[in-house]
Amino acid sequence: MTFMQNMTNKEIADTFQHLARLMELHGENPFKIRSYINAYNTFRKYPQPVAEMSQEELAAIKGVGKAISQKTRELVETGQLSALEKYLEKTPPGIRQLLKIKGLGPKKIKALWEGPGIETPGELLYACNENRLIELKGFGQKTQEDIRKKLEYFLKSQGKYLFADIEAEAEKVLQYVQQMMPSAKASHAGALRRKCNVVEKIELVVGADNDLQPLFKGRLLNLKKHNAGVWSALTDEGFPVKIYHCLPGQFGSKLFLHTAAPAFLEAFLKKTKNTNFKGLSDERMVFKKAGLPFIEPEMRENNQALQLAAQNALPQLIVPSDVKGVVHAHTTYSDGINTLRQMAEYAKAQGFEYLG
């Protein structure tokens, strides 16, 4: 089994949705587009792992069929979809960016592209500020203002990702590193490891005697820069990755260094200024040398955790079993994909005490 077979149902479904949106943008056959949308809706709510199913099993799913099942296996086995790659190649990068903006669908983007020749978010914002969109069919003053607000938010948040949106990709990268370099030590680091709500990149620390060059010979990581043990790359999905390379005997020290938030690290070093933390193979040894209990990555944001650790009063992190119920749920009564009964039965099966 390759690491690609760890693709989630959501990732597979999102790929077909992406393909459908690009095809709609290029005015392709509505029947084919509809079949990919159906695949998206089917896979995102399918109860079994789609990546583990054979082509025959996939084809037997209602609404999937032979063509979709073949494409699904191609995606799982290679990490790519040739049909999607074809449309990506003939779609300008700026247009692909516009497709990422919520509420700005393929039809509107197509009209902007073919009409005034707008191809980037920046050009579209400029057109909004010049009041040019209201001249186009289907675009009024209210629509123009709505697009302008969404564009400003999009441009402001560029290079930032919600943890929930980057987590699966980060896991895929870590599994890839572990597969390509099985004898190396590897872990997530930075804001990602601290599970911050918003992160800017996927960070990892890799402790290995060998060079990291083999990681960039496959399809997943595209090397952009290498300098003084720091490797910067992009995943095949465009997520930025930074890998800090060290020797295995330094792994603990480097993992601690590259996980801590600046405020936490500053306070920690000030508190332990006469202690040498270099050359430690296990991160727990850093805290042991400092005379402190181990502080979980999620708490390494500022001095508060250090104060609690010094008093031996660190709280326990919340774990899934602490969650007793769900207070926000969407069913088929609104925009959900499951009925109220299905939601209630599933919540009960998961051990929850209530569903709100």
mmCIF file of C-alpha atoms in Angstrom:
data_model
loop_
_atom_site.group_PDB
_atom_site.id
_atom_site.type_symbol
_atom_site.label_atom_id
_atom_site.label_comp_id
_atom_site.label_asym_id
_atom_site.label_seq_id
_atom_site.Cartn_x
_atom_site.Cartn_y
_atom_site.Cartn_z
ATOM 1 C CA MET A 1 0.000 0.000 0.000
ATOM 2 C CA THR A 2 1.418 3.413 -0.951
ATOM 3 C CA PHE A 3 0.971 6.556 1.104
ATOM 4 C CA MET A 4 -1.520 7.818 -1.500
ATOM 5 C CA GLN A 5 -3.981 5.152 -0.358
ATOM 6 C CA ASN A 6 -4.352 7.107 2.873
ATOM 7 C CA MET A 7 -6.391 9.731 1.006
ATOM 8 C CA THR A 8 -9.575 10.545 2.880
ATOM 9 C CA ASN A 9 -13.033 10.452 1.338
ATOM 10 C CA LYS A 10 -13.140 14.242 1.647
ATOM 11 C CA GLU A 11 -9.891 14.650 -0.298
ATOM 12 C CA ILE A 12 -11.125 12.367 -3.071
ATOM 13 C CA ALA A 13 -14.511 14.105 -3.192
ATOM 14 C CA ASP A 14 -12.912 17.565 -3.253
ATOM 15 C CA THR A 15 -10.762 16.531 -6.228
ATOM 16 C CA PHE A 16 -13.844 15.657 -8.270
ATOM 17 C CA GLN A 17 -15.521 18.903 -7.228
ATOM 18 C CA HIS A 18 -12.422 20.825 -8.340
ATOM 19 C CA LEU A 19 -12.514 19.055 -11.706
ATOM 20 C CA ALA A 20 -16.226 19.817 -12.134
ATOM 21 C CA ARG A 21 -15.699 23.520 -11.384
ATOM 22 C CA LEU A 22 -12.842 23.786 -13.872
ATOM 23 C CA MET A 23 -14.869 22.022 -16.559
ATOM 24 C CA GLU A 24 -17.806 24.370 -15.947
ATOM 25 C CA LEU A 25 -15.416 27.294 -16.237
ATOM 26 C CA HIS A 26 -14.330 26.022 -19.670
ATOM 27 C CA GLY A 27 -17.898 25.391 -20.835
ATOM 28 C CA GLU A 28 -17.605 21.608 -21.032
ATOM 29 C CA ASN A 29 -20.358 18.978 -21.346
ATOM 30 C CA PRO A 30 -22.935 19.590 -18.564
ATOM 31 C CA PHE A 31 -23.630 15.843 -18.316
ATOM 32 C CA LYS A 32 -19.980 15.091 -17.491
ATOM 33 C CA ILE A 33 -19.845 17.970 -15.031
ATOM 34 C CA ARG A 34 -22.955 16.644 -13.311
ATOM 35 C CA SER A 35 -21.386 13.172 -13.045
ATOM 36 C CA TYR A 36 -18.365 14.618 -11.222
ATOM 37 C CA ILE A 37 -20.603 16.624 -8.893
ATOM 38 C CA ASN A 38 -22.499 13.408 -8.146
ATOM 39 C CA ALA A 39 -19.166 11.706 -7.372
ATOM 40 C CA TYR A 40 -18.326 14.569 -5.006
ATOM 41 C CA ASN A 41 -21.652 14.262 -3.182
ATOM 42 C CA THR A 42 -21.421 10.452 -3.028
ATOM 43 C CA PHE A 43 -17.823 10.159 -1.818
ATOM 44 C CA ARG A 44 -17.930 12.894 0.808
ATOM 45 C CA LYS A 45 -20.658 11.084 2.740
ATOM 46 C CA TYR A 46 -19.740 7.481 1.902
ATOM 47 C CA PRO A 47 -19.435 5.404 5.103
ATOM 48 C CA GLN A 48 -16.445 3.246 4.025
ATOM 49 C CA PRO A 49 -12.922 4.440 3.070
ATOM 50 C CA VAL A 50 -13.138 4.942 -0.701
ATOM 51 C CA ALA A 51 -9.347 4.687 -1.103
ATOM 52 C CA GLU A 52 -9.409 1.074 0.106
ATOM 53 C CA MET A 53 -12.020 -0.060 -2.421
ATOM 54 C CA SER A 54 -11.271 -1.845 -5.690
ATOM 55 C CA GLN A 55 -12.399 -0.491 -9.042
ATOM 56 C CA GLU A 56 -15.148 -3.112 -9.190
ATOM 57 C CA GLU A 57 -16.415 -2.177 -5.725
ATOM 58 C CA LEU A 58 -16.402 1.494 -6.632
ATOM 59 C CA ALA A 59 -18.268 0.901 -9.889
ATOM 60 C CA ALA A 60 -21.005 -0.896 -7.945
ATOM 61 C CA ILE A 61 -21.770 2.229 -5.873
ATOM 62 C CA LYS A 62 -24.951 3.897 -7.069
ATOM 63 C CA GLY A 63 -24.130 6.937 -9.205
ATOM 64 C CA VAL A 64 -20.413 6.103 -9.641
ATOM 65 C CA GLY A 65 -20.020 3.725 -12.577
ATOM 66 C CA LYS A 66 -17.029 2.619 -14.638
ATOM 67 C CA ALA A 67 -15.538 5.997 -15.675
ATOM 68 C CA ILE A 68 -15.604 7.510 -12.177
ATOM 69 C CA SER A 69 -14.291 4.308 -10.595
ATOM 70 C CA GLN A 70 -11.319 4.287 -13.003
ATOM 71 C CA LYS A 71 -10.519 7.902 -12.227
ATOM 72 C CA THR A 72 -10.828 7.262 -8.493
ATOM 73 C CA ARG A 73 -8.301 4.411 -8.620
ATOM 74 C CA GLU A 74 -5.980 6.578 -10.747
ATOM 75 C CA LEU A 75 -6.163 9.324 -8.116
ATOM 76 C CA VAL A 76 -5.569 6.955 -5.188
ATOM 77 C CA GLU A 77 -2.704 5.067 -6.836
ATOM 78 C CA THR A 78 -0.831 8.014 -8.378
ATOM 79 C CA GLY A 79 -1.934 11.006 -6.325
ATOM 80 C CA GLN A 80 -3.028 12.739 -9.540
ATOM 81 C CA LEU A 81 -5.970 12.846 -11.914
ATOM 82 C CA SER A 82 -4.948 13.271 -15.567
ATOM 83 C CA ALA A 83 -8.290 14.879 -16.444
ATOM 84 C CA LEU A 84 -7.791 17.472 -13.706
ATOM 85 C CA GLU A 85 -4.183 18.112 -14.757
ATOM 86 C CA LYS A 86 -5.385 18.834 -18.309
ATOM 87 C CA TYR A 87 -7.726 21.582 -17.159
ATOM 88 C CA LEU A 88 -5.229 22.998 -14.669
ATOM 89 C CA GLU A 89 -2.684 23.403 -17.480
ATOM 90 C CA LYS A 90 -5.024 25.518 -19.592
ATOM 91 C CA THR A 91 -6.336 27.616 -16.711
ATOM 92 C CA PRO A 92 -4.260 30.683 -15.761
ATOM 93 C CA PRO A 93 -2.991 30.655 -12.139
ATOM 94 C CA GLY A 94 -4.965 33.799 -11.293
ATOM 95 C CA ILE A 95 -8.213 32.229 -12.509
ATOM 96 C CA ARG A 96 -7.500 29.184 -10.337
ATOM 97 C CA GLN A 97 -7.065 31.573 -7.403
ATOM 98 C CA LEU A 98 -10.441 33.174 -8.131
ATOM 99 C CA LEU A 99 -12.065 29.731 -7.946
ATOM 100 C CA LYS A 100 -10.909 29.480 -4.325
ATOM 101 C CA ILE A 101 -12.937 32.517 -3.287
ATOM 102 C CA LYS A 102 -16.169 31.491 -1.591
ATOM 103 C CA GLY A 103 -19.276 32.683 -3.364
ATOM 104 C CA LEU A 104 -17.506 33.387 -6.667
ATOM 105 C CA GLY A 105 -18.544 30.462 -8.840
ATOM 106 C CA PRO A 106 -17.346 29.277 -12.276
ATOM 107 C CA LYS A 107 -20.120 31.095 -14.187
ATOM 108 C CA LYS A 108 -19.255 34.512 -12.771
ATOM 109 C CA ILE A 109 -15.515 33.918 -13.196
ATOM 110 C CA LYS A 110 -16.078 32.813 -16.798
ATOM 111 C CA ALA A 111 -18.025 36.018 -17.494
ATOM 112 C CA LEU A 112 -15.237 38.140 -15.969
ATOM 113 C CA TRP A 113 -12.533 36.254 -17.855
ATOM 114 C CA GLU A 114 -14.230 36.300 -21.256
ATOM 115 C CA GLY A 115 -15.692 39.797 -20.874
ATOM 116 C CA PRO A 116 -13.299 42.417 -19.452
ATOM 117 C CA GLY A 117 -10.417 39.895 -19.461
ATOM 118 C CA ILE A 118 -9.972 39.787 -15.677
ATOM 119 C CA GLU A 119 -7.536 36.974 -14.740
ATOM 120 C CA THR A 120 -6.368 37.658 -11.169
ATOM 121 C CA PRO A 121 -7.860 38.609 -7.781
ATOM 122 C CA GLY A 122 -5.920 41.886 -7.937
ATOM 123 C CA GLU A 123 -7.386 42.814 -11.324
ATOM 124 C CA LEU A 124 -10.881 41.989 -10.085
ATOM 125 C CA LEU A 125 -10.487 44.135 -6.973
ATOM 126 C CA TYR A 126 -9.252 47.021 -9.143
ATOM 127 C CA ALA A 127 -12.315 46.627 -11.382
ATOM 128 C CA CYS A 128 -14.602 46.681 -8.327
ATOM 129 C CA ASN A 129 -12.953 49.836 -7.004
ATOM 130 C CA GLU A 130 -13.439 51.468 -10.419
ATOM 131 C CA ASN A 131 -17.125 50.471 -10.379
ATOM 132 C CA ARG A 132 -16.741 48.523 -13.643
ATOM 133 C CA LEU A 133 -18.544 45.312 -12.667
ATOM 134 C CA ILE A 134 -22.000 46.896 -12.625
ATOM 135 C CA GLU A 135 -21.696 47.314 -16.403
ATOM 136 C CA LEU A 136 -21.640 43.528 -16.875
ATOM 137 C CA LYS A 137 -24.776 41.418 -17.294
ATOM 138 C CA GLY A 138 -25.631 39.636 -14.035
ATOM 139 C CA PHE A 139 -23.501 41.982 -11.907
ATOM 140 C CA GLY A 140 -25.256 44.747 -9.977
ATOM 141 C CA GLN A 141 -24.061 47.199 -7.334
ATOM 142 C CA LYS A 142 -24.850 44.766 -4.515
ATOM 143 C CA THR A 143 -23.006 41.880 -6.210
ATOM 144 C CA GLN A 144 -20.004 44.096 -6.908
ATOM 145 C CA GLU A 145 -19.796 45.194 -3.264
ATOM 146 C CA ASP A 146 -20.126 41.591 -2.056
ATOM 147 C CA ILE A 147 -17.311 40.487 -4.380
ATOM 148 C CA ARG A 148 -15.120 43.378 -3.255
ATOM 149 C CA LYS A 149 -15.466 42.393 0.427
ATOM 150 C CA LYS A 150 -14.696 38.743 -0.329
ATOM 151 C CA LEU A 151 -11.662 39.734 -2.397
ATOM 152 C CA GLU A 152 -10.268 41.956 0.344
ATOM 153 C CA TYR A 153 -10.632 39.143 2.875
ATOM 154 C CA PHE A 154 -9.070 36.620 0.462
ATOM 155 C CA LEU A 155 -6.068 38.823 -0.319
ATOM 156 C CA LYS A 156 -5.564 39.659 3.363
ATOM 157 C CA SER A 157 -5.563 35.981 4.364
ATOM 158 C CA GLN A 158 -3.220 34.747 1.611
ATOM 159 C CA GLY A 159 -0.554 32.423 2.934
ATOM 160 C CA LYS A 160 -2.629 31.504 5.993
ATOM 161 C CA TYR A 161 -4.567 28.285 6.511
ATOM 162 C CA LEU A 162 -7.109 27.071 9.027
ATOM 163 C CA PHE A 163 -5.688 24.125 10.968
ATOM 164 C CA ALA A 164 -8.625 21.974 9.855
ATOM 165 C CA ASP A 165 -7.833 22.721 6.197
ATOM 166 C CA ILE A 166 -4.125 21.878 6.384
ATOM 167 C CA GLU A 167 -4.137 18.984 8.888
ATOM 168 C CA ALA A 168 -4.747 16.188 6.356
ATOM 169 C CA GLU A 169 -2.046 17.492 4.010
ATOM 170 C CA ALA A 170 0.387 17.788 6.920
ATOM 171 C CA GLU A 171 -0.278 14.168 7.920
ATOM 172 C CA LYS A 172 0.281 13.091 4.325
ATOM 173 C CA VAL A 173 3.657 14.872 4.232
ATOM 174 C CA LEU A 174 4.758 13.315 7.536
ATOM 175 C CA GLN A 175 3.765 9.828 6.370
ATOM 176 C CA TYR A 176 5.646 10.426 3.120
ATOM 177 C CA VAL A 177 8.822 11.435 4.979
ATOM 178 C CA GLN A 178 8.551 8.382 7.234
ATOM 179 C CA GLN A 179 8.045 6.141 4.222
ATOM 180 C CA MET A 180 10.922 7.610 2.215
ATOM 181 C CA MET A 181 13.302 7.722 5.210
ATOM 182 C CA PRO A 182 12.186 4.929 7.587
ATOM 183 C CA SER A 183 15.287 5.144 9.793
ATOM 184 C CA ALA A 184 14.952 8.915 10.353
ATOM 185 C CA LYS A 185 13.235 10.651 13.256
ATOM 186 C CA ALA A 186 10.451 12.928 12.042
ATOM 187 C CA SER A 187 7.769 15.098 13.628
ATOM 188 C CA HIS A 188 5.558 18.066 12.889
ATOM 189 C CA ALA A 189 6.767 21.329 14.412
ATOM 190 C CA GLY A 190 5.828 25.004 14.688
ATOM 191 C CA ALA A 191 2.288 26.357 14.902
ATOM 192 C CA LEU A 192 1.033 23.189 13.254
ATOM 193 C CA ARG A 193 2.302 21.011 16.109
ATOM 194 C CA ARG A 194 0.881 23.494 18.624
ATOM 195 C CA LYS A 195 -2.446 23.031 16.793
ATOM 196 C CA CYS A 196 -2.981 26.774 16.367
ATOM 197 C CA ASN A 197 -6.252 27.774 14.683
ATOM 198 C CA VAL A 198 -4.360 29.472 11.848
ATOM 199 C CA VAL A 199 -0.998 28.334 10.473
ATOM 200 C CA GLU A 200 1.176 29.598 7.619
ATOM 201 C CA LYS A 201 3.010 26.413 6.643
ATOM 202 C CA ILE A 202 3.627 22.749 7.329
ATOM 203 C CA GLU A 203 6.763 22.525 9.476
ATOM 204 C CA LEU A 204 8.721 19.374 10.257
ATOM 205 C CA VAL A 205 11.935 18.442 12.018
ATOM 206 C CA VAL A 206 13.783 15.475 10.517
ATOM 207 C CA GLY A 207 16.690 13.855 12.325
ATOM 208 C CA ALA A 208 18.766 11.864 9.853
ATOM 209 C CA ASP A 209 22.415 11.100 9.104
ATOM 210 C CA ASN A 210 21.701 11.272 5.382
ATOM 211 C CA ASP A 211 20.865 14.179 3.101
ATOM 212 C CA LEU A 212 17.157 14.961 2.548
ATOM 213 C CA GLN A 213 17.420 15.188 -1.235
ATOM 214 C CA PRO A 214 15.511 11.880 -1.806
ATOM 215 C CA LEU A 215 12.372 13.526 -0.401
ATOM 216 C CA PHE A 216 12.200 15.834 -3.398
ATOM 217 C CA LYS A 217 12.531 13.247 -6.152
ATOM 218 C CA GLY A 218 8.913 12.109 -5.902
ATOM 219 C CA ARG A 219 5.715 13.934 -6.807
ATOM 220 C CA LEU A 220 4.622 15.141 -3.405
ATOM 221 C CA LEU A 221 7.289 17.753 -2.564
ATOM 222 C CA ASN A 222 8.615 20.339 -5.000
ATOM 223 C CA LEU A 223 11.861 21.814 -3.629
ATOM 224 C CA LYS A 224 12.058 25.616 -3.781
ATOM 225 C CA LYS A 225 15.040 26.477 -1.586
ATOM 226 C CA HIS A 226 17.732 24.815 0.507
ATOM 227 C CA ASN A 227 19.995 26.700 2.868
ATOM 228 C CA ALA A 228 21.883 25.725 6.038
ATOM 229 C CA GLY A 229 19.815 22.663 6.886
ATOM 230 C CA VAL A 230 16.451 24.258 6.088
ATOM 231 C CA TRP A 231 14.517 22.879 3.104
ATOM 232 C CA SER A 232 11.575 24.875 1.711
ATOM 233 C CA ALA A 233 9.113 23.228 -0.651
ATOM 234 C CA LEU A 234 5.542 23.161 -1.912
ATOM 235 C CA THR A 235 3.306 20.101 -1.852
ATOM 236 C CA ASP A 236 1.560 18.988 -5.037
ATOM 237 C CA GLU A 237 -1.508 20.793 -3.652
ATOM 238 C CA GLY A 238 0.420 24.045 -3.234
ATOM 239 C CA PHE A 239 0.843 24.038 0.558
ATOM 240 C CA PRO A 240 4.170 25.506 1.777
ATOM 241 C CA VAL A 241 6.476 23.138 3.665
ATOM 242 C CA LYS A 242 9.577 23.891 5.729
ATOM 243 C CA ILE A 243 11.770 21.010 6.918
ATOM 244 C CA TYR A 244 14.523 21.509 9.498
ATOM 245 C CA HIS A 245 17.245 18.894 9.105
ATOM 246 C CA CYS A 246 19.482 17.814 11.983
ATOM 247 C CA LEU A 247 21.433 14.785 13.152
ATOM 248 C CA PRO A 248 19.436 12.164 15.103
ATOM 249 C CA GLY A 249 21.338 13.048 18.279
ATOM 250 C CA GLN A 250 20.119 16.649 18.024
ATOM 251 C CA PHE A 251 16.487 15.807 17.246
ATOM 252 C CA GLY A 252 15.045 16.567 20.707
ATOM 253 C CA SER A 253 16.756 19.957 20.961
ATOM 254 C CA LYS A 254 15.738 20.988 17.446
ATOM 255 C CA LEU A 255 12.161 19.779 17.842
ATOM 256 C CA PHE A 256 11.788 21.850 21.011
ATOM 257 C CA LEU A 257 13.345 24.895 19.331
ATOM 258 C CA HIS A 258 11.165 24.744 16.219
ATOM 259 C CA THR A 259 7.915 23.956 18.067
ATOM 260 C CA ALA A 260 7.886 26.773 20.648
ATOM 261 C CA ALA A 261 6.162 30.091 19.933
ATOM 262 C CA PRO A 262 8.604 33.053 20.168
ATOM 263 C CA ALA A 263 7.124 34.318 23.464
ATOM 264 C CA PHE A 264 7.364 30.884 25.080
ATOM 265 C CA LEU A 265 10.934 30.315 23.871
ATOM 266 C CA GLU A 266 12.078 33.720 25.094
ATOM 267 C CA ALA A 267 10.597 33.122 28.557
ATOM 268 C CA PHE A 268 11.999 29.590 28.715
ATOM 269 C CA LEU A 269 15.553 30.633 27.812
ATOM 270 C CA LYS A 270 15.401 33.530 30.258
ATOM 271 C CA LYS A 271 14.357 31.160 33.036
ATOM 272 C CA THR A 272 17.081 28.614 32.164
ATOM 273 C CA LYS A 273 19.825 30.921 30.829
ATOM 274 C CA ASN A 274 22.714 28.950 32.356
ATOM 275 C CA THR A 275 21.610 25.570 30.977
ATOM 276 C CA ASN A 276 22.869 24.015 27.738
ATOM 277 C CA PHE A 277 20.099 22.290 25.801
ATOM 278 C CA LYS A 278 22.086 21.415 22.674
ATOM 279 C CA GLY A 279 22.604 17.867 21.445
ATOM 280 C CA LEU A 280 19.595 16.199 23.075
ATOM 281 C CA SER A 281 18.029 13.322 21.162
ATOM 282 C CA ASP A 282 14.674 13.365 22.999
ATOM 283 C CA GLU A 283 12.568 16.482 23.523
ATOM 284 C CA ARG A 284 11.565 15.379 27.034
ATOM 285 C CA MET A 285 15.219 15.671 28.050
ATOM 286 C CA VAL A 286 14.967 19.447 27.473
ATOM 287 C CA PHE A 287 12.300 19.788 30.162
ATOM 288 C CA LYS A 288 14.111 17.363 32.448
ATOM 289 C CA LYS A 289 17.285 19.473 32.285
ATOM 290 C CA ALA A 290 15.195 22.572 32.987
ATOM 291 C CA GLY A 291 13.695 20.925 36.076
ATOM 292 C CA LEU A 292 10.186 21.188 34.658
ATOM 293 C CA PRO A 293 7.450 18.689 33.822
ATOM 294 C CA PHE A 294 6.847 18.079 30.132
ATOM 295 C CA ILE A 295 4.720 20.842 28.614
ATOM 296 C CA GLU A 296 2.480 19.713 25.760
ATOM 297 C CA PRO A 297 3.093 21.523 22.438
ATOM 298 C CA GLU A 298 -0.404 23.062 22.497
ATOM 299 C CA MET A 299 0.552 25.027 25.643
ATOM 300 C CA ARG A 300 3.856 26.439 24.402
ATOM 301 C CA GLU A 301 2.545 29.870 23.430
ATOM 302 C CA ASN A 302 3.679 32.162 26.251
ATOM 303 C CA ASN A 303 5.022 32.395 29.799
ATOM 304 C CA GLN A 304 1.775 31.227 31.421
ATOM 305 C CA ALA A 305 2.511 27.533 30.847
ATOM 306 C CA LEU A 306 5.981 27.940 32.377
ATOM 307 C CA GLN A 307 4.508 29.520 35.485
ATOM 308 C CA LEU A 308 2.020 26.657 35.853
ATOM 309 C CA ALA A 309 4.759 24.083 35.207
ATOM 310 C CA ALA A 310 6.944 25.614 37.941
ATOM 311 C CA GLN A 311 4.014 25.199 40.358
ATOM 312 C CA ASN A 312 3.371 21.648 39.096
ATOM 313 C CA ALA A 313 -0.115 22.847 38.162
ATOM 314 C CA LEU A 314 -0.282 22.165 34.409
ATOM 315 C CA PRO A 315 -3.832 21.317 33.319
ATOM 316 C CA GLN A 316 -4.684 18.198 31.349
ATOM 317 C CA LEU A 317 -5.493 18.803 27.688
ATOM 318 C CA ILE A 318 -8.999 18.022 26.539
ATOM 319 C CA VAL A 319 -9.220 14.716 24.655
ATOM 320 C CA PRO A 320 -12.082 13.447 22.418
ATOM 321 C CA SER A 321 -13.540 11.351 25.257
ATOM 322 C CA ASP A 322 -14.101 14.571 27.256
ATOM 323 C CA VAL A 323 -16.636 15.789 24.686
ATOM 324 C CA LYS A 324 -20.055 14.651 25.895
ATOM 325 C CA GLY A 325 -22.245 15.969 23.110
ATOM 326 C CA VAL A 326 -22.666 18.085 19.986
ATOM 327 C CA VAL A 327 -24.486 21.419 20.105
ATOM 328 C CA HIS A 328 -24.237 22.494 16.461
ATOM 329 C CA ALA A 329 -25.396 20.113 13.731
ATOM 330 C CA HIS A 330 -26.717 20.452 10.147
ATOM 331 C CA THR A 331 -29.249 17.901 8.869
ATOM 332 C CA THR A 332 -31.264 17.573 5.658
ATOM 333 C CA TYR A 333 -33.681 20.092 7.197
ATOM 334 C CA SER A 334 -31.117 22.709 6.138
ATOM 335 C CA ASP A 335 -27.880 22.105 4.193
ATOM 336 C CA GLY A 336 -26.716 18.866 5.835
ATOM 337 C CA ILE A 337 -26.300 15.523 4.068
ATOM 338 C CA ASN A 338 -27.851 13.249 6.739
ATOM 339 C CA THR A 339 -31.307 13.059 8.309
ATOM 340 C CA LEU A 340 -31.969 13.956 11.929
ATOM 341 C CA ARG A 341 -32.493 10.279 12.773
ATOM 342 C CA GLN A 342 -29.187 9.300 11.117
ATOM 343 C CA MET A 343 -27.396 12.065 13.007
ATOM 344 C CA ALA A 344 -28.942 11.061 16.344
ATOM 345 C CA GLU A 345 -28.188 7.359 15.865
ATOM 346 C CA TYR A 346 -24.606 8.080 14.838
ATOM 347 C CA ALA A 347 -24.077 10.447 17.786
ATOM 348 C CA LYS A 348 -25.408 7.751 20.143
ATOM 349 C CA ALA A 349 -23.132 5.127 18.560
ATOM 350 C CA GLN A 350 -20.148 7.441 19.126
ATOM 351 C CA GLY A 351 -20.958 7.586 22.842
ATOM 352 C CA PHE A 352 -22.304 11.148 22.932
ATOM 353 C CA GLU A 353 -24.931 11.959 25.534
ATOM 354 C CA TYR A 354 -26.808 14.588 23.519
ATOM 355 C CA LEU A 355 -27.168 16.190 20.080
ATOM 356 C CA GLY A 356 -28.291 19.812 19.864
#
